[in-house]
Coordinates of C-alpha atoms in Angstrom, one line a residue:
M1 CA 113.5 107.1 123.7
D2 CA 111.0 104.7 125.0
R3 CA 108.9 102.5 122.7
Y4 CA 106.0 105.0 122.5
E5 CA 108.3 107.8 121.4
Q6 CA 109.9 105.5 118.8
V7 CA 106.6 104.5 117.4
I8 CA 105.2 108.1 117.3
E9 CA 108.4 109.4 115.8
L10 CA 108.2 106.8 113.0
A11 CA 104.5 107.5 112.6
K12 CA 105.0 111.2 112.1
R13 CA 108.0 110.8 109.8
R14 CA 106.5 108.2 107.5
G15 CA 102.9 109.6 107.3
F16 CA 100.9 107.5 109.7
L17 CA 100.0 110.1 112.3
W18 CA 100.4 113.9 112.5
N19 CA 99.5 116.4 115.2
S20 CA 96.4 118.3 114.1
F21 CA 96.6 122.0 113.5
E22 CA 100.4 121.9 113.6
L23 CA 100.6 125.0 111.4
Y24 CA 98.9 127.0 114.2
G25 CA 100.6 125.4 117.2
G26 CA 98.4 122.4 117.6
A27 CA 95.8 121.4 120.1
A28 CA 95.9 118.5 122.6
G29 CA 93.6 115.6 122.0
F30 CA 93.5 115.8 118.2
Y31 CA 95.5 113.8 115.6
D32 CA 95.4 113.7 111.8
Y33 CA 95.9 110.4 109.9
G34 CA 98.4 110.7 107.1
P35 CA 98.3 108.6 103.9
L36 CA 99.6 105.4 105.5
G37 CA 97.7 105.9 108.8
S38 CA 94.4 106.4 107.0
T39 CA 95.0 103.2 105.0
L40 CA 96.0 101.2 108.1
K41 CA 92.9 102.5 109.9
R42 CA 90.6 101.5 107.0
R43 CA 92.2 98.0 106.8
I44 CA 91.4 97.5 110.6
E45 CA 87.9 98.8 110.1
Q46 CA 87.3 96.6 107.1
I47 CA 88.3 93.4 109.1
W48 CA 85.9 94.6 111.8
R49 CA 83.1 94.9 109.2
E50 CA 84.0 91.5 107.8
L51 CA 83.5 89.9 111.3
Y52 CA 80.5 91.8 112.5
V53 CA 78.6 92.7 109.3
I54 CA 79.4 89.9 106.9
H55 CA 79.9 86.9 109.2
E56 CA 77.6 87.9 112.2
G57 CA 75.0 89.5 109.9
F58 CA 74.7 92.8 112.0
M59 CA 74.0 95.3 109.3
E60 CA 75.7 98.8 109.5
I61 CA 73.8 102.0 109.8
E62 CA 75.0 105.6 109.9
T63 CA 73.5 108.3 112.2
P64 CA 74.3 112.0 112.8
T65 CA 77.3 112.9 115.0
I66 CA 75.2 115.7 116.5
G67 CA 72.3 114.6 118.7
I68 CA 69.4 116.6 120.2
E69 CA 69.4 117.1 123.9
D70 CA 66.5 114.7 124.6
V71 CA 68.6 111.7 123.4
F72 CA 71.3 112.4 125.9
V73 CA 68.9 113.2 128.7
A74 CA 67.4 109.7 128.2
S75 CA 70.9 108.0 128.0
G76 CA 72.1 109.7 131.2
H77 CA 74.9 111.6 129.5
V78 CA 73.5 115.0 130.4
G79 CA 73.2 114.2 134.0
G80 CA 76.0 111.8 134.6
F81 CA 78.7 111.7 131.9
S82 CA 81.5 113.4 133.7
D83 CA 85.0 113.0 135.0
P84 CA 86.4 114.3 138.3
L85 CA 88.4 117.5 137.6
C86 CA 90.7 119.4 139.9
E87 CA 92.6 122.6 139.1
C88 CA 95.9 124.0 140.3
K89 CA 95.4 127.0 142.6
E90 CA 98.7 128.4 141.3
C91 CA 98.9 128.0 137.5
G92 CA 95.2 127.2 136.8
E93 CA 96.0 123.9 134.9
A94 CA 93.2 121.3 135.0
F95 CA 93.7 117.6 135.7
R96 CA 91.7 114.5 136.0
A97 CA 91.7 113.8 139.7
D98 CA 91.6 110.0 139.3
H99 CA 94.6 110.0 137.0
L100 CA 96.6 111.8 139.8
V101 CA 96.2 108.8 142.1
D102 CA 96.1 105.9 139.7
K103 CA 99.6 104.7 140.8
I104 CA 98.3 104.6 144.4
V105 CA 95.1 102.6 143.9
E106 CA 94.4 100.1 141.2
I107 CA 90.9 101.3 140.2
A108 CA 91.0 105.0 140.7
D109 CA 88.0 105.8 138.5
A110 CA 85.7 104.0 140.9
L111 CA 86.5 106.5 143.8
S112 CA 84.2 109.3 144.9
N113 CA 85.4 112.9 144.7
E114 CA 85.8 113.0 148.5
E115 CA 88.0 109.8 148.4
L116 CA 90.1 111.4 145.6
D117 CA 90.5 114.6 147.7
R118 CA 91.6 112.5 150.7
L119 CA 94.2 110.5 148.7
I120 CA 95.6 113.6 147.0
K121 CA 96.0 115.3 150.4
E122 CA 97.4 112.2 152.3
N123 CA 100.0 111.6 149.5
N124 CA 101.0 115.3 149.2
I125 CA 100.2 115.3 145.4
G126 CA 100.8 118.6 143.9
C127 CA 100.3 120.1 140.4
P128 CA 102.2 118.0 137.8
E129 CA 103.0 121.2 136.0
C130 CA 104.2 123.6 138.7
G131 CA 104.0 121.7 142.0
G132 CA 101.3 124.1 143.3
E133 CA 98.4 123.1 145.6
L134 CA 95.4 121.4 143.9
G135 CA 91.8 122.4 144.5
E136 CA 89.0 120.1 145.4
A137 CA 87.7 117.6 142.8
Y138 CA 84.4 118.3 141.1
E139 CA 82.4 116.8 138.2
F140 CA 83.1 118.1 134.6
N141 CA 80.6 117.0 131.9
L142 CA 82.6 115.7 128.9
M143 CA 80.1 116.4 126.1
F144 CA 80.7 119.1 123.6
K145 CA 77.6 121.4 123.6
T146 CA 76.2 123.1 120.5
S147 CA 73.1 124.8 119.1
I148 CA 71.1 123.4 116.3
G149 CA 69.7 126.2 114.1
P150 CA 70.2 130.0 114.1
G151 CA 70.1 132.2 117.2
T152 CA 69.9 130.3 120.4
G153 CA 68.6 127.3 118.4
R154 CA 67.8 124.0 119.8
Q155 CA 70.2 122.5 122.4
G156 CA 72.4 119.7 121.0
Y157 CA 75.6 117.8 121.7
M158 CA 78.3 116.2 119.7
R159 CA 77.7 112.5 120.4
P160 CA 80.0 110.9 123.0
E161 CA 79.4 107.4 121.6
T162 CA 77.9 105.9 118.4
A163 CA 75.5 103.6 120.4
Q164 CA 72.6 106.0 121.0
G165 CA 71.9 106.3 117.2
M166 CA 71.2 102.6 117.2
F167 CA 69.0 102.7 120.3
V168 CA 66.8 105.5 118.9
N169 CA 66.4 103.5 115.7
F170 CA 65.4 100.4 117.5
Q171 CA 61.8 100.3 116.2
R172 CA 62.9 100.5 112.5
L173 CA 65.7 98.0 113.1
S174 CA 63.2 95.6 114.7
R175 CA 61.0 95.8 111.7
Y176 CA 64.0 95.4 109.3
Y177 CA 64.8 92.2 111.1
R178 CA 61.1 91.1 111.2
E179 CA 61.2 91.1 115.0
K180 CA 63.3 87.9 115.1
L181 CA 65.7 87.9 118.1
P182 CA 68.6 88.1 118.3
F183 CA 69.4 90.9 115.8
G184 CA 72.0 93.6 115.8
A185 CA 73.2 96.8 114.2
T186 CA 76.7 98.2 113.9
Q187 CA 78.1 101.6 113.4
I188 CA 81.7 102.9 112.8
G189 CA 82.1 106.7 113.2
K190 CA 83.4 109.6 115.1
S191 CA 82.6 110.3 118.7
Y192 CA 83.6 113.4 120.8
R193 CA 84.6 113.8 124.4
N194 CA 85.9 117.0 125.9
E195 CA 88.7 115.3 127.8
I196 CA 90.0 117.3 130.8
S197 CA 93.7 116.7 130.1
P198 CA 94.5 114.5 127.1
R199 CA 98.2 114.0 127.7
Q200 CA 98.5 110.5 126.4
G201 CA 98.8 111.1 122.6
V202 CA 96.5 108.9 120.6
I203 CA 95.5 106.9 123.7
R204 CA 93.2 109.7 124.9
L205 CA 91.6 111.9 122.2
R206 CA 88.8 114.5 122.0
E207 CA 87.7 113.2 118.6
F208 CA 88.0 109.5 118.0
T209 CA 86.6 106.6 116.0
Q210 CA 84.4 104.0 117.6
A211 CA 83.2 100.7 116.1
E212 CA 80.2 99.5 118.1
A213 CA 77.6 96.7 117.8
E214 CA 74.3 96.7 119.6
I215 CA 72.9 93.2 119.7
F216 CA 69.3 92.8 120.9
T217 CA 68.7 89.4 122.6
H218 CA 65.8 87.7 124.4
P219 CA 66.2 88.3 128.2
K220 CA 65.7 84.6 129.0
E221 CA 67.7 83.2 126.1
K222 CA 71.4 83.9 126.4
T223 CA 72.8 80.8 124.8
H224 CA 74.7 81.2 121.5
P225 CA 74.1 78.9 118.6
N226 CA 77.7 79.2 117.4
I227 CA 79.5 79.0 120.7
G228 CA 81.2 75.8 119.5
R229 CA 83.4 78.0 117.3
F230 CA 85.2 79.3 120.3
E231 CA 84.6 76.8 123.1
D232 CA 88.1 75.5 123.1
V233 CA 89.8 78.9 122.6
T234 CA 92.0 79.9 125.5
L235 CA 91.6 83.5 126.8
N236 CA 93.7 85.5 129.2
L237 CA 91.1 86.3 131.9
Y238 CA 91.5 88.8 134.7
S239 CA 88.3 88.1 136.4
D240 CA 87.0 89.8 139.6
E241 CA 88.3 86.9 141.6
A242 CA 91.7 86.8 139.8
Q243 CA 92.1 90.6 140.5
Q244 CA 92.0 89.8 144.2
K245 CA 94.9 87.4 143.7
G246 CA 96.7 89.7 141.2
V247 CA 97.0 86.8 138.7
I248 CA 95.8 86.5 135.0
E249 CA 94.3 83.1 134.4
Q250 CA 94.4 81.3 131.1
M251 CA 91.1 79.5 130.6
A252 CA 89.1 77.9 127.8
V253 CA 85.9 79.7 126.9
R254 CA 83.7 76.7 127.8
E255 CA 85.3 76.4 131.3
A256 CA 84.7 80.2 131.9
I257 CA 81.0 79.7 131.1
D258 CA 80.6 76.5 133.1
R259 CA 82.3 78.1 136.2
K260 CA 80.0 81.2 135.8
I261 CA 83.1 83.4 135.5
I262 CA 81.6 84.8 132.3
A263 CA 77.8 85.4 132.9
H264 CA 76.5 83.4 129.9
E265 CA 77.3 82.0 126.4
F266 CA 76.2 85.0 124.4
L267 CA 78.6 87.3 126.3
A268 CA 81.4 84.7 126.2
Y269 CA 81.0 84.4 122.4
H270 CA 81.5 88.1 121.9
I271 CA 84.5 88.2 124.3
A272 CA 86.0 85.4 122.2
L273 CA 85.1 87.2 118.9
T274 CA 86.9 90.3 120.3
N275 CA 90.0 88.2 121.1
N276 CA 89.9 86.8 117.5
F277 CA 89.7 90.3 116.0
L278 CA 92.5 91.8 118.1
Q279 CA 94.9 89.0 117.3
R280 CA 94.0 89.0 113.7
V281 CA 94.9 92.7 113.3
G282 CA 98.3 92.1 115.0
I283 CA 97.9 92.3 118.8
A284 CA 100.3 90.0 120.6
A285 CA 98.4 87.2 122.4
D286 CA 100.7 87.4 125.5
K287 CA 100.0 91.2 125.7
L288 CA 96.2 90.9 125.6
R289 CA 93.8 90.2 128.6
F290 CA 90.2 90.5 129.4
R291 CA 89.5 92.3 132.7
Q292 CA 86.1 91.9 134.4
H293 CA 84.6 94.9 136.0
Q294 CA 84.7 94.5 139.7
K295 CA 81.5 94.7 141.8
D296 CA 82.2 98.3 142.9
E297 CA 82.8 99.6 139.3
M298 CA 80.1 97.5 137.5
A299 CA 77.3 99.7 136.2
H300 CA 74.1 99.0 138.3
Y301 CA 72.2 97.9 135.3
A302 CA 74.8 95.5 133.8
I303 CA 74.8 91.8 134.3
D304 CA 78.5 91.5 133.4
C305 CA 81.1 93.6 131.7
W306 CA 84.6 92.9 130.5
D307 CA 87.3 95.2 129.0
A308 CA 89.8 93.9 126.5
E309 CA 93.1 95.4 127.6
I310 CA 96.4 95.6 125.8
L311 CA 99.8 95.9 127.4
T312 CA 101.8 98.9 126.1
D313 CA 105.4 99.9 126.9
R314 CA 104.6 103.4 128.4
F315 CA 101.0 103.3 129.6
G316 CA 100.8 99.7 130.8
W317 CA 97.5 98.0 130.3
I318 CA 95.0 100.1 128.4
E319 CA 91.4 99.4 127.6
V320 CA 90.6 99.2 123.9
V321 CA 87.2 97.3 123.9
G322 CA 84.3 97.1 126.3
I323 CA 82.0 94.1 126.1
A324 CA 78.9 94.3 128.3
D325 CA 75.4 92.8 128.9
R326 CA 73.6 96.1 129.5
T327 CA 70.2 94.4 130.1
D328 CA 67.2 96.5 129.0
Y329 CA 68.5 99.7 130.5
D330 CA 69.0 101.7 127.3
L331 CA 65.7 100.8 125.6
M332 CA 63.7 101.4 128.9
A333 CA 65.4 104.8 129.3
H334 CA 64.5 105.9 125.8
A335 CA 61.0 104.5 126.1
K336 CA 60.4 106.5 129.3
T337 CA 61.8 109.8 127.9
S338 CA 60.2 109.5 124.5
G339 CA 56.9 108.1 125.7
T340 CA 57.1 105.3 123.1
E341 CA 57.0 101.6 123.7
L342 CA 60.3 99.9 122.5
V343 CA 59.4 96.3 122.5
V344 CA 59.5 93.2 120.3
H345 CA 56.4 91.0 119.9
I346 CA 57.4 87.3 120.3
E347 CA 55.0 84.8 118.8
Y348 CA 54.3 81.7 120.9
D349 CA 54.5 78.3 119.2
E350 CA 50.9 77.8 120.2
P351 CA 48.4 80.3 121.7
K352 CA 48.0 80.3 125.5
M353 CA 45.1 81.0 127.8
I354 CA 46.1 83.4 130.6
E355 CA 44.6 85.5 133.3
Q356 CA 45.0 89.2 132.3
F357 CA 44.1 92.5 133.8
V358 CA 42.1 94.2 131.0
V359 CA 41.2 98.0 130.8
K360 CA 38.4 99.0 128.5
P361 CA 38.0 102.7 127.9
N362 CA 34.6 103.6 126.3
M363 CA 36.0 105.0 123.0
A364 CA 32.5 106.4 122.0
K365 CA 32.7 108.8 125.0
M366 CA 36.5 109.3 124.9
G367 CA 36.4 110.7 121.3
P368 CA 34.3 113.8 122.0
L369 CA 36.2 114.4 125.2
F370 CA 39.7 114.2 124.0
K371 CA 39.3 114.4 120.2
G372 CA 42.6 113.6 118.3
K373 CA 44.3 112.5 121.5
A374 CA 41.7 110.0 122.5
K375 CA 43.7 107.0 121.5
A376 CA 46.8 108.2 123.2
V377 CA 44.9 108.8 126.4
A378 CA 43.3 105.4 126.1
D379 CA 46.7 103.7 125.7
A380 CA 47.9 105.5 128.8
L381 CA 44.9 104.3 130.8
K382 CA 45.7 100.7 129.8
E383 CA 49.1 101.0 131.6
L384 CA 47.5 101.9 135.0
S385 CA 46.9 99.4 137.8
S386 CA 43.5 98.7 139.4
D387 CA 44.4 100.9 142.4
E388 CA 45.1 103.8 140.1
L389 CA 41.8 103.3 138.2
D390 CA 39.7 103.0 141.3
K391 CA 39.2 106.7 141.7
E392 CA 36.4 109.2 140.7
E393 CA 38.8 111.2 138.5
I394 CA 41.8 109.5 136.9
K395 CA 44.7 111.5 135.7
V396 CA 47.2 110.5 132.9
T397 CA 50.0 112.4 131.2
V398 CA 50.4 112.2 127.5
G399 CA 53.1 114.1 125.6
G400 CA 53.8 116.2 128.7
E401 CA 50.1 117.2 129.0
E402 CA 47.9 116.0 131.9
F403 CA 44.4 114.7 131.2
T404 CA 41.6 114.0 133.7
V405 CA 39.3 111.1 132.7
P406 CA 35.9 110.4 134.4
S407 CA 35.9 106.9 136.0
E408 CA 32.5 106.1 134.7
I409 CA 33.8 105.8 131.1
I410 CA 36.3 103.2 132.0
S411 CA 35.7 99.5 132.9
Y412 CA 38.3 97.0 134.0
A413 CA 38.5 93.3 135.1
Q414 CA 40.6 90.2 135.3
E415 CA 39.7 88.1 132.3
T416 CA 41.0 84.8 130.8
V417 CA 42.1 85.6 127.3
K418 CA 43.8 83.7 124.5
V419 CA 47.2 85.3 123.6
S420 CA 49.4 84.4 120.6
G421 CA 52.5 86.0 121.9
E422 CA 54.0 88.6 124.3
K423 CA 55.8 91.9 124.2
I424 CA 59.3 91.9 125.6
V425 CA 62.0 94.6 126.0
P426 CA 65.2 93.0 124.7
H427 CA 68.5 92.9 126.5
V428 CA 71.5 94.5 124.8
I429 CA 75.0 93.0 124.3
E430 CA 77.4 95.7 123.4
P431 CA 81.0 95.3 122.1
S432 CA 82.4 98.8 121.8
Y433 CA 85.8 99.2 120.1
G434 CA 88.2 102.2 120.3
I435 CA 89.7 102.1 116.8
D436 CA 92.4 104.7 117.4
R437 CA 93.8 102.9 120.5
I438 CA 93.8 99.6 118.6
L439 CA 95.7 101.2 115.7
Y440 CA 98.4 102.6 118.0
C441 CA 98.7 99.2 119.8
T442 CA 98.9 97.4 116.4
M443 CA 101.8 99.7 115.5
E444 CA 103.6 99.3 118.9
H445 CA 103.3 95.5 118.8
A446 CA 104.5 95.4 115.2
F447 CA 107.5 97.7 115.9
E448 CA 110.9 96.0 116.1
E449 CA 114.6 97.2 115.9
E450 CA 117.3 94.7 114.9
M451 CA 120.8 94.5 113.6
V452 CA 121.0 92.8 110.3
A453 CA 123.6 92.4 107.5
A454 CA 123.1 95.0 104.8
E455 CA 121.6 93.7 101.6
G456 CA 124.4 91.8 99.8
E457 CA 127.0 92.7 102.4
E458 CA 128.5 91.3 105.6
E459 CA 128.5 94.5 107.6
E460 CA 125.6 94.8 110.0
E461 CA 123.3 97.8 110.2
E462 CA 120.2 98.7 112.2
R463 CA 116.9 97.8 110.7
I464 CA 113.5 99.2 111.9
V465 CA 110.6 97.0 110.8
L466 CA 106.9 97.1 111.3
R467 CA 105.8 93.4 111.3
F468 CA 102.2 94.1 110.4
Q469 CA 99.8 91.3 109.7
N470 CA 99.7 91.1 105.9
E471 CA 96.0 92.0 105.6
V472 CA 96.3 95.2 107.6
A473 CA 99.5 96.5 106.1
P474 CA 98.9 99.9 104.4
V475 CA 101.1 98.9 101.5
Q476 CA 101.0 95.2 100.7
V477 CA 103.6 95.0 97.9
A478 CA 106.3 97.4 96.7
I479 CA 107.4 97.5 93.0
L480 CA 111.1 98.3 92.8
P481 CA 112.9 98.6 89.4
L482 CA 116.6 97.9 90.2
L483 CA 117.7 101.1 88.4
T484 CA 115.9 104.3 87.2
R485 CA 116.2 103.2 83.6
E486 CA 113.3 103.3 81.2
E487 CA 113.7 99.6 80.1
L488 CA 113.2 98.6 83.8
M489 CA 110.7 101.2 84.8
D490 CA 108.2 100.4 82.0
P491 CA 107.7 96.6 82.9
A492 CA 107.7 97.6 86.6
K493 CA 104.8 99.9 86.1
Q494 CA 103.0 97.2 84.1
I495 CA 103.4 94.8 87.0
A496 CA 102.2 97.4 89.4
E497 CA 99.0 97.8 87.3
K498 CA 98.4 94.1 87.3
L499 CA 98.6 93.9 91.1
R500 CA 96.3 96.9 91.5
N501 CA 93.8 95.3 89.3
R502 CA 93.9 92.3 91.6
G503 CA 92.9 94.6 94.5
L504 CA 96.2 94.8 96.2
L505 CA 97.7 98.0 97.8
V506 CA 100.8 98.7 95.8
A507 CA 103.6 101.3 96.1
Y508 CA 106.0 102.0 93.2
D509 CA 109.4 103.2 94.3
D510 CA 112.4 103.9 92.0
S511 CA 114.3 106.4 94.1
R512 CA 117.8 105.8 95.4
A513 CA 119.7 102.4 96.0
I514 CA 117.7 99.2 96.2
G515 CA 118.9 98.5 99.7
R516 CA 117.6 101.9 100.9
R517 CA 114.2 101.1 99.3
Y518 CA 114.0 97.8 101.0
R519 CA 114.6 99.5 104.4
R520 CA 112.0 102.2 103.6
N521 CA 109.4 99.5 103.0
D522 CA 110.4 97.5 106.0
E523 CA 109.9 100.6 108.1
I524 CA 106.3 101.0 106.9
G525 CA 105.5 97.3 107.2
T526 CA 105.3 96.3 103.5
P527 CA 105.2 92.5 103.5
Y528 CA 106.6 91.9 100.0
S529 CA 108.8 93.7 97.5
I530 CA 109.1 92.8 93.8
T531 CA 112.4 93.8 92.2
I532 CA 112.6 94.2 88.4
D533 CA 116.1 93.8 87.0
Y534 CA 117.8 93.1 83.7
D535 CA 117.2 89.3 84.1
T536 CA 113.5 90.2 83.9
L537 CA 114.0 91.4 80.4
E538 CA 115.7 88.1 79.5
D539 CA 113.5 85.4 81.3
N540 CA 110.3 87.4 82.3
S541 CA 110.9 86.7 86.0
V542 CA 111.2 88.9 89.1
T543 CA 112.6 88.7 92.6
I544 CA 110.1 88.6 95.5
R545 CA 111.5 89.6 98.9
D546 CA 109.9 88.7 102.2
R547 CA 109.9 91.5 104.8
D548 CA 110.2 89.4 107.9
T549 CA 112.9 87.0 106.9
M550 CA 114.5 89.1 104.1
E551 CA 114.6 85.9 102.0
Q552 CA 114.2 86.1 98.3
V553 CA 112.7 83.9 95.6
R554 CA 112.5 84.2 91.8
A555 CA 109.1 83.9 90.2
P556 CA 107.7 84.4 86.7
V557 CA 105.9 87.6 85.8
D558 CA 102.9 85.6 84.4
G559 CA 100.5 85.1 87.2
I560 CA 102.5 87.2 89.6
E561 CA 99.4 89.1 90.8
D562 CA 97.8 85.8 91.9
V563 CA 101.0 84.7 93.7
I564 CA 101.2 87.9 95.7
Y565 CA 97.5 87.9 96.5
D566 CA 97.8 84.4 97.9
L567 CA 100.8 85.3 99.9
V568 CA 99.1 88.4 101.4
Y569 CA 95.9 86.5 102.3
G570 CA 97.7 83.4 103.7
K571 CA 96.8 81.0 100.8
K572 CA 100.4 80.3 99.9
D573 CA 103.7 80.0 101.9
F574 CA 106.6 82.1 100.8
E575 CA 108.7 79.0 100.2
T576 CA 106.3 77.9 97.5
A577 CA 106.1 81.3 95.8
G578 CA 109.2 80.7 93.6
V579 CA 112.7 79.4 93.4
K580 CA 114.8 80.3 96.4
L581 CA 117.8 82.5 95.8

């Protein structure tokens, strides 16, 4: 078995991950989280919330997982959210065409369908299932379509990302933050993509969890007030230039900014924050890099975009986070489709006198002509240029309806006016995290097999251990009475209750020999075990065992909850937790 199979086998056996709908034969692209997997996932999400919601101050919102069609027309998902699909002419199986050639070219997802067809033909690539001839590539939209309401209903889609819910709430978010840039919103929730051929287990899912932040910034102010926090941090950067050389460069954040490798401070800060988060949840530093989108794959509207990539045993480097400066693209797209201005009013320190083109509709005459829509028509007129206004009949469209306005009821001119501020469309910095991929990588990087002496014996045996970071471990401490005797079980349960009241994740286990129980807890990544034995009844002390070193110390029961809490959260070293045995 390779490392992926070992991790997945352990995950299924011990209750981290299970194939969905297994009772009915399963379905590709779906996984259930078992008791330990759900807890591990929540621990990872909670650390993300601590960084983005508590420390950065970007409050969390929750929006529907189903969206109306207008939202995804504006975002471009209806017209352009697709992958290249090709089907086998023999067996009918469908495949992503770019995945069939990703061993031949480095960035296959940047190729056109015609280029993919050429590569498949030139390299004699056949159907991975039956070897048959493959048809031509065509675009397949990845959104799940649905109807809202009975009958044909209103067209809707399962959201392919959580971001759009934050963009469509921009006006309310702006008011919540009193229009003070920068401000941000976060959301953790389910997203849905009808993947063509999800054959990579939890790496490519049809239903998955995203954690996204949308941070709205001033277009001309991209410095970050807290950049000093990360300036000296070294990142593994795989920049556009480095990719030409095929070399990952280690570079301090400040150097990357000064050399214009990362576009600006604000983006660099959030790349470094991503680096901080991933290492904190247990991703190995030497298996983490940040790859810059190359010129031919960069979205046309983006200033700069980087992917956090993690090295895995089977799949190589996989993307787990995207961090991009998306400019004003999203807000402008929603403003255009909705017909609503999405701006922030920025107050000047002192009012300014400026030359301004001013349109003045005669509202006394507009009212009788357009009644309840007079103000909307007037607002539309104010957006027109002098050339557009210099006509006998002026046409404007409001809410999909065209109105003709006589030129004699409109005046316009260049005037010098005093203004106290300006309206701007903010730019958006977006860190987008794939929680499921991060969880799998956390498990793979924590997984280790080793030969160790059996507890209390000289003969060696194989030990599987998940070396989770203490704060993400789904069980933080195991309570183990030495024997299944009432006089040991009662105090063990009392200690377990004390630890739970301290907010720790506790497992109680009194089944089978103590050595087997240690191994079971090593296998699920429990950092510490507490053994209650007959000495406990005499001196009110217990044995604490460390998962990684298997060393043991003896500590008093009084205050044991504080000792374990401090061990879990790094406030105490194991050597100081008690008397070494």
